[in-house]
Amino acid sequence: MKKFLTTMACGAMLATAANADFARVEAGAGLWMQTPTGYSSRTDGDGLLNLDGTYISSETDSTETYAWILVKHPLPIIPNLRLEYVTLSDEGDTTGTINGVGIPGGAASPTTIDMTQFDIIPYYNLLDNTFWITIDVGLDIKVIQSDITFGAVPSSNPLVPGFEAYSSSDTTAIPLLYLRGRVQIPTTNIGFESDVKVISDGTNTMYDVRGKVDYTLDFIPIVQPALEVGYRVQQLTVDDGSTQVDLNYAGVYAGLMLRF
């Protein structure tokens, strides 16, 4: 039994050494076909929307861009680094009071929400292509730049002023836990991968989840191009009394990758 265990341990070490990449750079870019859904409601006229009312998404499909780069190095103490970029867009209607000004006649202001997200992810490898399995854990700092535009709403009553167009911008950073898993199918160029970024206190939750399959074209020895196709979901849920948010962005994404 001792000899068997020793043999298995040595085999695992050899497999890890054979499969692990001591230094690696990967990058990718593509399009995310997302469908936004949900609403946002405030009752105190504060916050980014300066809203005392409700925003409801029109659930209009949108095709947005994404990009990412991963840098792995052989130093065990210093974390590896992954950087990500993605844009999100939504259109809908807002009713109530915006920036202290009421929308006349119970009408709705056409509203556009544009977000740009930057993810800064230092991470460590728990498994690095060990028996074709990779597991990463780390911390994601998600920087969100938001631009919201409320369209003008004319008044049908000459004695009541209409609502003039109004815009608001904000930048915030949110820390999330990061977990990534990958399985490379032996003797093929196919890999399955998923990652999760999440933070929650039981009532308020934000998560960003992806799952994909990719195929590597290994006919070039130094730089290996690849194709990736997957599904991505972002969810924000807030319920703190004066604010209720339930916004979701989900859809298929596809892109090109390069492995160095």
mmCIF file of C-alpha atoms in Angstrom:
data_model
loop_
_atom_site.group_PDB
_atom_site.id
_atom_site.type_symbol
_atom_site.label_atom_id
_atom_site.label_comp_id
_atom_site.label_asym_id
_atom_site.label_seq_id
_atom_site.Cartn_x
_atom_site.Cartn_y
_atom_site.Cartn_z
ATOM 1 C CA MET A 1 0.000 0.000 0.000
ATOM 2 C CA LYS A 2 2.807 2.416 0.904
ATOM 3 C CA LYS A 3 4.521 1.722 -2.406
ATOM 4 C CA PHE A 4 1.233 2.270 -4.251
ATOM 5 C CA LEU A 5 0.623 5.622 -2.506
ATOM 6 C CA THR A 6 4.178 6.730 -3.203
ATOM 7 C CA THR A 7 3.795 5.834 -6.874
ATOM 8 C CA MET A 8 0.506 7.761 -7.129
ATOM 9 C CA ALA A 9 2.003 10.819 -5.412
ATOM 10 C CA CYS A 10 4.988 10.817 -7.754
ATOM 11 C CA GLY A 11 2.644 10.434 -10.721
ATOM 12 C CA ALA A 12 0.591 13.414 -9.601
ATOM 13 C CA MET A 13 3.724 15.531 -9.200
ATOM 14 C CA LEU A 14 4.967 14.550 -12.645
ATOM 15 C CA ALA A 15 1.579 15.256 -14.213
ATOM 16 C CA THR A 16 1.466 18.665 -12.564
ATOM 17 C CA ALA A 17 4.980 19.514 -13.707
ATOM 18 C CA ALA A 18 4.269 18.303 -17.210
ATOM 19 C CA ASN A 19 0.979 20.127 -17.640
ATOM 20 C CA ALA A 20 1.438 23.338 -15.637
ATOM 21 C CA ASP A 21 2.432 26.519 -17.430
ATOM 22 C CA PHE A 22 5.169 28.375 -15.559
ATOM 23 C CA ALA A 23 4.421 31.589 -17.438
ATOM 24 C CA ARG A 24 1.515 32.307 -19.724
ATOM 25 C CA VAL A 25 -0.398 35.170 -21.327
ATOM 26 C CA GLU A 26 -3.903 34.821 -22.740
ATOM 27 C CA ALA A 27 -6.164 37.495 -24.204
ATOM 28 C CA GLY A 28 -9.571 37.603 -25.795
ATOM 29 C CA ALA A 29 -12.198 39.946 -27.200
ATOM 30 C CA GLY A 30 -15.661 39.602 -28.659
ATOM 31 C CA LEU A 31 -19.335 40.489 -28.518
ATOM 32 C CA TRP A 32 -21.928 39.861 -25.807
ATOM 33 C CA MET A 33 -25.536 39.649 -27.055
ATOM 34 C CA GLN A 34 -27.277 40.691 -23.849
ATOM 35 C CA THR A 35 -30.922 41.134 -22.902
ATOM 36 C CA PRO A 36 -31.427 43.484 -19.928
ATOM 37 C CA THR A 37 -34.449 43.062 -17.667
ATOM 38 C CA GLY A 38 -35.698 44.474 -14.376
ATOM 39 C CA TYR A 39 -36.376 47.716 -12.561
ATOM 40 C CA SER A 40 -34.972 50.231 -10.072
ATOM 41 C CA SER A 41 -37.033 52.168 -7.533
ATOM 42 C CA ARG A 42 -36.166 54.827 -4.959
ATOM 43 C CA THR A 43 -38.298 56.696 -2.445
ATOM 44 C CA ASP A 44 -35.929 59.369 -1.126
ATOM 45 C CA GLY A 45 -34.715 61.199 -4.244
ATOM 46 C CA ASP A 46 -31.064 60.410 -3.486
ATOM 47 C CA GLY A 47 -28.319 58.379 -5.122
ATOM 48 C CA LEU A 48 -27.050 58.187 -8.688
ATOM 49 C CA LEU A 49 -30.496 58.521 -10.260
ATOM 50 C CA ASN A 50 -31.568 61.422 -8.018
ATOM 51 C CA LEU A 51 -34.868 59.615 -8.311
ATOM 52 C CA ASP A 52 -38.042 59.483 -6.297
ATOM 53 C CA GLY A 53 -39.858 57.066 -8.564
ATOM 54 C CA THR A 54 -39.314 53.975 -10.684
ATOM 55 C CA TYR A 55 -37.255 52.959 -13.697
ATOM 56 C CA ILE A 56 -38.476 49.948 -15.714
ATOM 57 C CA SER A 57 -36.374 48.324 -18.443
ATOM 58 C CA SER A 58 -37.888 47.983 -21.897
ATOM 59 C CA GLU A 59 -35.929 44.706 -22.245
ATOM 60 C CA THR A 60 -34.371 45.731 -25.561
ATOM 61 C CA ASP A 61 -31.621 43.409 -26.849
ATOM 62 C CA SER A 62 -28.185 44.982 -27.089
ATOM 63 C CA THR A 63 -24.860 43.782 -28.511
ATOM 64 C CA GLU A 64 -21.907 45.005 -26.466
ATOM 65 C CA THR A 65 -18.138 44.499 -26.522
ATOM 66 C CA TYR A 66 -15.866 42.724 -24.075
ATOM 67 C CA ALA A 67 -12.144 42.066 -23.736
ATOM 68 C CA TRP A 68 -9.856 40.366 -21.247
ATOM 69 C CA ILE A 69 -6.224 39.497 -20.616
ATOM 70 C CA LEU A 70 -4.684 36.984 -18.228
ATOM 71 C CA VAL A 71 -1.065 37.075 -17.049
ATOM 72 C CA LYS A 72 0.400 34.122 -15.157
ATOM 73 C CA HIS A 73 3.940 34.031 -13.752
ATOM 74 C CA PRO A 74 6.044 31.464 -11.846
ATOM 75 C CA LEU A 75 6.438 33.444 -8.575
ATOM 76 C CA PRO A 76 4.299 31.665 -5.922
ATOM 77 C CA ILE A 77 3.788 34.572 -3.463
ATOM 78 C CA ILE A 78 2.811 37.294 -5.917
ATOM 79 C CA PRO A 79 -0.705 36.780 -7.319
ATOM 80 C CA ASN A 80 -1.358 36.369 -11.008
ATOM 81 C CA LEU A 81 -3.461 39.032 -12.723
ATOM 82 C CA ARG A 82 -6.566 39.051 -14.892
ATOM 83 C CA LEU A 83 -8.044 42.236 -16.372
ATOM 84 C CA GLU A 84 -11.490 42.477 -17.967
ATOM 85 C CA TYR A 85 -13.541 45.094 -19.811
ATOM 86 C CA VAL A 86 -17.198 45.032 -20.813
ATOM 87 C CA THR A 87 -19.933 47.487 -21.736
ATOM 88 C CA LEU A 88 -23.622 47.205 -20.826
ATOM 89 C CA SER A 89 -26.573 49.194 -22.120
ATOM 90 C CA ASP A 90 -30.256 49.402 -21.296
ATOM 91 C CA GLU A 91 -33.241 51.502 -22.310
ATOM 92 C CA GLY A 92 -36.475 51.998 -20.427
ATOM 93 C CA ASP A 93 -38.906 54.486 -18.885
ATOM 94 C CA THR A 94 -38.750 56.454 -15.655
ATOM 95 C CA THR A 95 -41.696 57.889 -13.759
ATOM 96 C CA GLY A 96 -41.783 60.110 -10.690
ATOM 97 C CA THR A 97 -39.389 62.885 -9.689
ATOM 98 C CA ILE A 98 -35.873 63.181 -11.118
ATOM 99 C CA ASN A 99 -33.319 65.577 -9.628
ATOM 100 C CA GLY A 100 -36.122 67.264 -7.716
ATOM 101 C CA VAL A 101 -38.228 67.879 -10.831
ATOM 102 C CA GLY A 102 -41.458 65.974 -11.352
ATOM 103 C CA ILE A 103 -42.385 64.508 -14.718
ATOM 104 C CA PRO A 104 -45.661 66.213 -15.689
ATOM 105 C CA GLY A 105 -48.977 64.500 -16.240
ATOM 106 C CA GLY A 106 -47.860 61.111 -14.950
ATOM 107 C CA ALA A 107 -45.838 60.612 -18.149
ATOM 108 C CA ALA A 108 -42.595 58.655 -18.405
ATOM 109 C CA SER A 109 -39.134 59.891 -19.332
ATOM 110 C CA PRO A 110 -37.313 57.703 -21.901
ATOM 111 C CA THR A 111 -34.155 56.637 -20.111
ATOM 112 C CA THR A 112 -30.828 55.235 -21.295
ATOM 113 C CA ILE A 113 -28.329 53.547 -18.973
ATOM 114 C CA ASP A 114 -24.794 52.947 -20.252
ATOM 115 C CA MET A 115 -22.218 51.192 -18.105
ATOM 116 C CA THR A 116 -18.543 50.460 -18.614
ATOM 117 C CA GLN A 117 -17.012 47.891 -16.284
ATOM 118 C CA PHE A 118 -13.361 47.221 -15.544
ATOM 119 C CA ASP A 119 -12.466 44.134 -13.500
ATOM 120 C CA ILE A 120 -9.083 43.974 -11.768
ATOM 121 C CA ILE A 121 -8.566 40.423 -10.522
ATOM 122 C CA PRO A 122 -5.451 39.304 -8.618
ATOM 123 C CA TYR A 123 -5.710 35.530 -8.191
ATOM 124 C CA TYR A 124 -3.857 32.372 -7.177
ATOM 125 C CA ASN A 125 -3.820 28.926 -8.803
ATOM 126 C CA LEU A 126 -5.030 26.128 -6.549
ATOM 127 C CA LEU A 127 -4.633 23.740 -9.462
ATOM 128 C CA ASP A 128 -2.808 24.661 -12.644
ATOM 129 C CA ASN A 129 -3.766 22.204 -15.388
ATOM 130 C CA THR A 130 -3.215 19.378 -12.910
ATOM 131 C CA PHE A 131 -4.664 16.300 -14.575
ATOM 132 C CA TRP A 132 -6.118 18.822 -17.047
ATOM 133 C CA ILE A 133 -7.970 20.713 -14.278
ATOM 134 C CA THR A 134 -7.401 24.379 -13.345
ATOM 135 C CA ILE A 135 -8.878 26.129 -10.299
ATOM 136 C CA ASP A 136 -8.227 29.803 -9.519
ATOM 137 C CA VAL A 137 -9.357 31.879 -6.536
ATOM 138 C CA GLY A 138 -8.937 35.604 -5.997
ATOM 139 C CA LEU A 139 -10.489 39.010 -5.446
ATOM 140 C CA ASP A 140 -12.247 41.037 -8.116
ATOM 141 C CA ILE A 141 -12.353 44.824 -7.902
ATOM 142 C CA LYS A 142 -15.159 45.743 -10.303
ATOM 143 C CA VAL A 143 -15.007 49.431 -11.300
ATOM 144 C CA ILE A 144 -18.311 50.581 -12.795
ATOM 145 C CA GLN A 145 -18.679 53.819 -14.750
ATOM 146 C CA SER A 146 -22.383 54.649 -15.174
ATOM 147 C CA ASP A 147 -23.966 57.245 -17.437
ATOM 148 C CA ILE A 148 -27.730 57.762 -17.235
ATOM 149 C CA THR A 149 -29.738 60.049 -19.502
ATOM 150 C CA PHE A 150 -33.364 60.981 -18.890
ATOM 151 C CA GLY A 151 -35.144 62.279 -21.985
ATOM 152 C CA ALA A 152 -37.227 65.443 -22.059
ATOM 153 C CA VAL A 153 -40.968 65.181 -21.491
ATOM 154 C CA PRO A 154 -43.183 68.039 -22.795
ATOM 155 C CA SER A 155 -46.185 69.207 -20.806
ATOM 156 C CA SER A 156 -49.672 69.205 -22.299
ATOM 157 C CA ASN A 157 -50.672 71.963 -19.887
ATOM 158 C CA PRO A 158 -49.249 75.410 -20.759
ATOM 159 C CA LEU A 159 -49.363 76.315 -17.071
ATOM 160 C CA VAL A 160 -47.193 73.355 -16.055
ATOM 161 C CA PRO A 161 -43.558 73.287 -17.185
ATOM 162 C CA GLY A 162 -42.286 70.213 -18.976
ATOM 163 C CA PHE A 163 -39.401 68.046 -17.856
ATOM 164 C CA GLU A 164 -36.031 68.967 -19.389
ATOM 165 C CA ALA A 165 -33.485 66.310 -20.310
ATOM 166 C CA TYR A 166 -31.135 65.429 -17.486
ATOM 167 C CA SER A 167 -27.939 63.350 -17.281
ATOM 168 C CA SER A 168 -26.019 61.870 -14.383
ATOM 169 C CA SER A 169 -22.663 60.069 -14.163
ATOM 170 C CA ASP A 170 -20.995 58.085 -11.416
ATOM 171 C CA THR A 171 -18.034 55.770 -10.798
ATOM 172 C CA THR A 172 -17.971 53.155 -8.084
ATOM 173 C CA ALA A 173 -15.799 50.163 -7.143
ATOM 174 C CA ILE A 174 -17.257 46.918 -5.758
ATOM 175 C CA PRO A 175 -15.173 44.057 -4.297
ATOM 176 C CA LEU A 176 -16.276 40.532 -5.209
ATOM 177 C CA LEU A 177 -14.971 37.052 -4.559
ATOM 178 C CA TYR A 178 -13.573 35.355 -7.670
ATOM 179 C CA LEU A 179 -13.556 31.647 -8.524
ATOM 180 C CA ARG A 180 -12.629 30.082 -11.862
ATOM 181 C CA GLY A 181 -12.616 26.461 -12.943
ATOM 182 C CA ARG A 182 -11.440 24.901 -16.174
ATOM 183 C CA VAL A 183 -11.309 21.392 -17.609
ATOM 184 C CA GLN A 184 -9.225 20.626 -20.680
ATOM 185 C CA ILE A 185 -10.393 17.522 -22.522
ATOM 186 C CA PRO A 186 -7.337 15.249 -22.949
ATOM 187 C CA THR A 187 -6.006 14.674 -26.489
ATOM 188 C CA THR A 188 -8.315 17.392 -27.847
ATOM 189 C CA ASN A 189 -8.150 21.156 -28.230
ATOM 190 C CA ILE A 190 -11.469 21.629 -26.419
ATOM 191 C CA GLY A 191 -11.826 23.208 -22.991
ATOM 192 C CA PHE A 192 -14.770 23.936 -20.709
ATOM 193 C CA GLU A 193 -14.534 26.887 -18.334
ATOM 194 C CA SER A 194 -16.659 28.802 -15.861
ATOM 195 C CA ASP A 195 -16.028 31.684 -13.487
ATOM 196 C CA VAL A 196 -18.041 33.380 -10.766
ATOM 197 C CA LYS A 197 -17.705 36.826 -9.223
ATOM 198 C CA VAL A 198 -20.053 37.399 -6.295
ATOM 199 C CA ILE A 199 -20.754 39.442 -3.183
ATOM 200 C CA SER A 200 -23.825 39.185 -0.959
ATOM 201 C CA ASP A 201 -25.026 39.997 2.530
ATOM 202 C CA GLY A 202 -28.187 37.932 2.195
ATOM 203 C CA THR A 203 -30.359 40.873 1.105
ATOM 204 C CA ASN A 204 -28.179 42.736 -1.375
ATOM 205 C CA THR A 205 -26.412 40.654 -4.009
ATOM 206 C CA MET A 206 -24.275 41.176 -7.069
ATOM 207 C CA TYR A 207 -22.915 38.379 -9.196
ATOM 208 C CA ASP A 208 -21.296 37.962 -12.610
ATOM 209 C CA VAL A 209 -21.262 34.374 -13.906
ATOM 210 C CA ARG A 210 -19.925 32.941 -17.151
ATOM 211 C CA GLY A 211 -19.677 29.506 -18.696
ATOM 212 C CA LYS A 212 -18.001 28.753 -22.010
ATOM 213 C CA VAL A 213 -16.429 26.222 -24.339
ATOM 214 C CA ASP A 214 -13.340 27.059 -26.381
ATOM 215 C CA TYR A 215 -11.362 25.430 -29.156
ATOM 216 C CA THR A 216 -7.653 26.109 -29.640
ATOM 217 C CA LEU A 217 -6.073 26.153 -33.098
ATOM 218 C CA ASP A 218 -2.601 24.778 -32.344
ATOM 219 C CA PHE A 219 -1.094 24.907 -35.834
ATOM 220 C CA ILE A 220 0.997 27.937 -34.773
ATOM 221 C CA PRO A 221 3.614 26.938 -32.141
ATOM 222 C CA ILE A 222 4.183 30.269 -30.344
ATOM 223 C CA VAL A 223 0.878 32.125 -30.594
ATOM 224 C CA GLN A 224 -2.167 29.885 -30.548
ATOM 225 C CA PRO A 225 -5.493 31.418 -31.647
ATOM 226 C CA ALA A 226 -8.733 30.062 -30.235
ATOM 227 C CA LEU A 227 -12.492 30.503 -30.475
ATOM 228 C CA GLU A 228 -14.766 30.867 -27.440
ATOM 229 C CA VAL A 229 -18.566 30.698 -27.109
ATOM 230 C CA GLY A 230 -20.430 31.013 -23.844
ATOM 231 C CA TYR A 231 -23.260 32.427 -21.775
ATOM 232 C CA ARG A 232 -22.955 35.276 -19.257
ATOM 233 C CA VAL A 233 -25.295 36.602 -16.556
ATOM 234 C CA GLN A 234 -24.933 39.711 -14.406
ATOM 235 C CA GLN A 235 -27.424 40.298 -11.590
ATOM 236 C CA LEU A 236 -27.815 43.188 -9.137
ATOM 237 C CA THR A 237 -30.352 42.909 -6.316
ATOM 238 C CA VAL A 238 -30.759 45.640 -3.677
ATOM 239 C CA ASP A 239 -33.418 46.023 -1.000
ATOM 240 C CA ASP A 240 -32.499 48.496 1.742
ATOM 241 C CA GLY A 241 -35.871 50.095 2.412
ATOM 242 C CA SER A 242 -35.584 53.247 0.325
ATOM 243 C CA THR A 243 -34.051 51.473 -2.667
ATOM 244 C CA GLN A 244 -35.190 48.388 -4.542
ATOM 245 C CA VAL A 245 -33.171 47.183 -7.511
ATOM 246 C CA ASP A 246 -33.577 44.043 -9.583
ATOM 247 C CA LEU A 247 -31.523 44.368 -12.764
ATOM 248 C CA ASN A 248 -30.293 41.492 -14.900
ATOM 249 C CA TYR A 249 -28.119 41.331 -18.026
ATOM 250 C CA ALA A 250 -27.877 37.929 -19.710
ATOM 251 C CA GLY A 251 -27.042 36.430 -23.074
ATOM 252 C CA VAL A 252 -24.687 34.540 -25.347
ATOM 253 C CA TYR A 253 -21.180 35.816 -26.066
ATOM 254 C CA ALA A 254 -18.592 34.799 -28.639
ATOM 255 C CA GLY A 255 -15.062 35.928 -29.391
ATOM 256 C CA LEU A 256 -11.487 35.235 -30.415
ATOM 257 C CA MET A 257 -8.605 34.355 -28.111
ATOM 258 C CA LEU A 258 -4.818 34.292 -28.309
ATOM 259 C CA ARG A 259 -2.589 32.130 -26.125
ATOM 260 C CA PHE A 260 1.124 32.892 -25.787
#
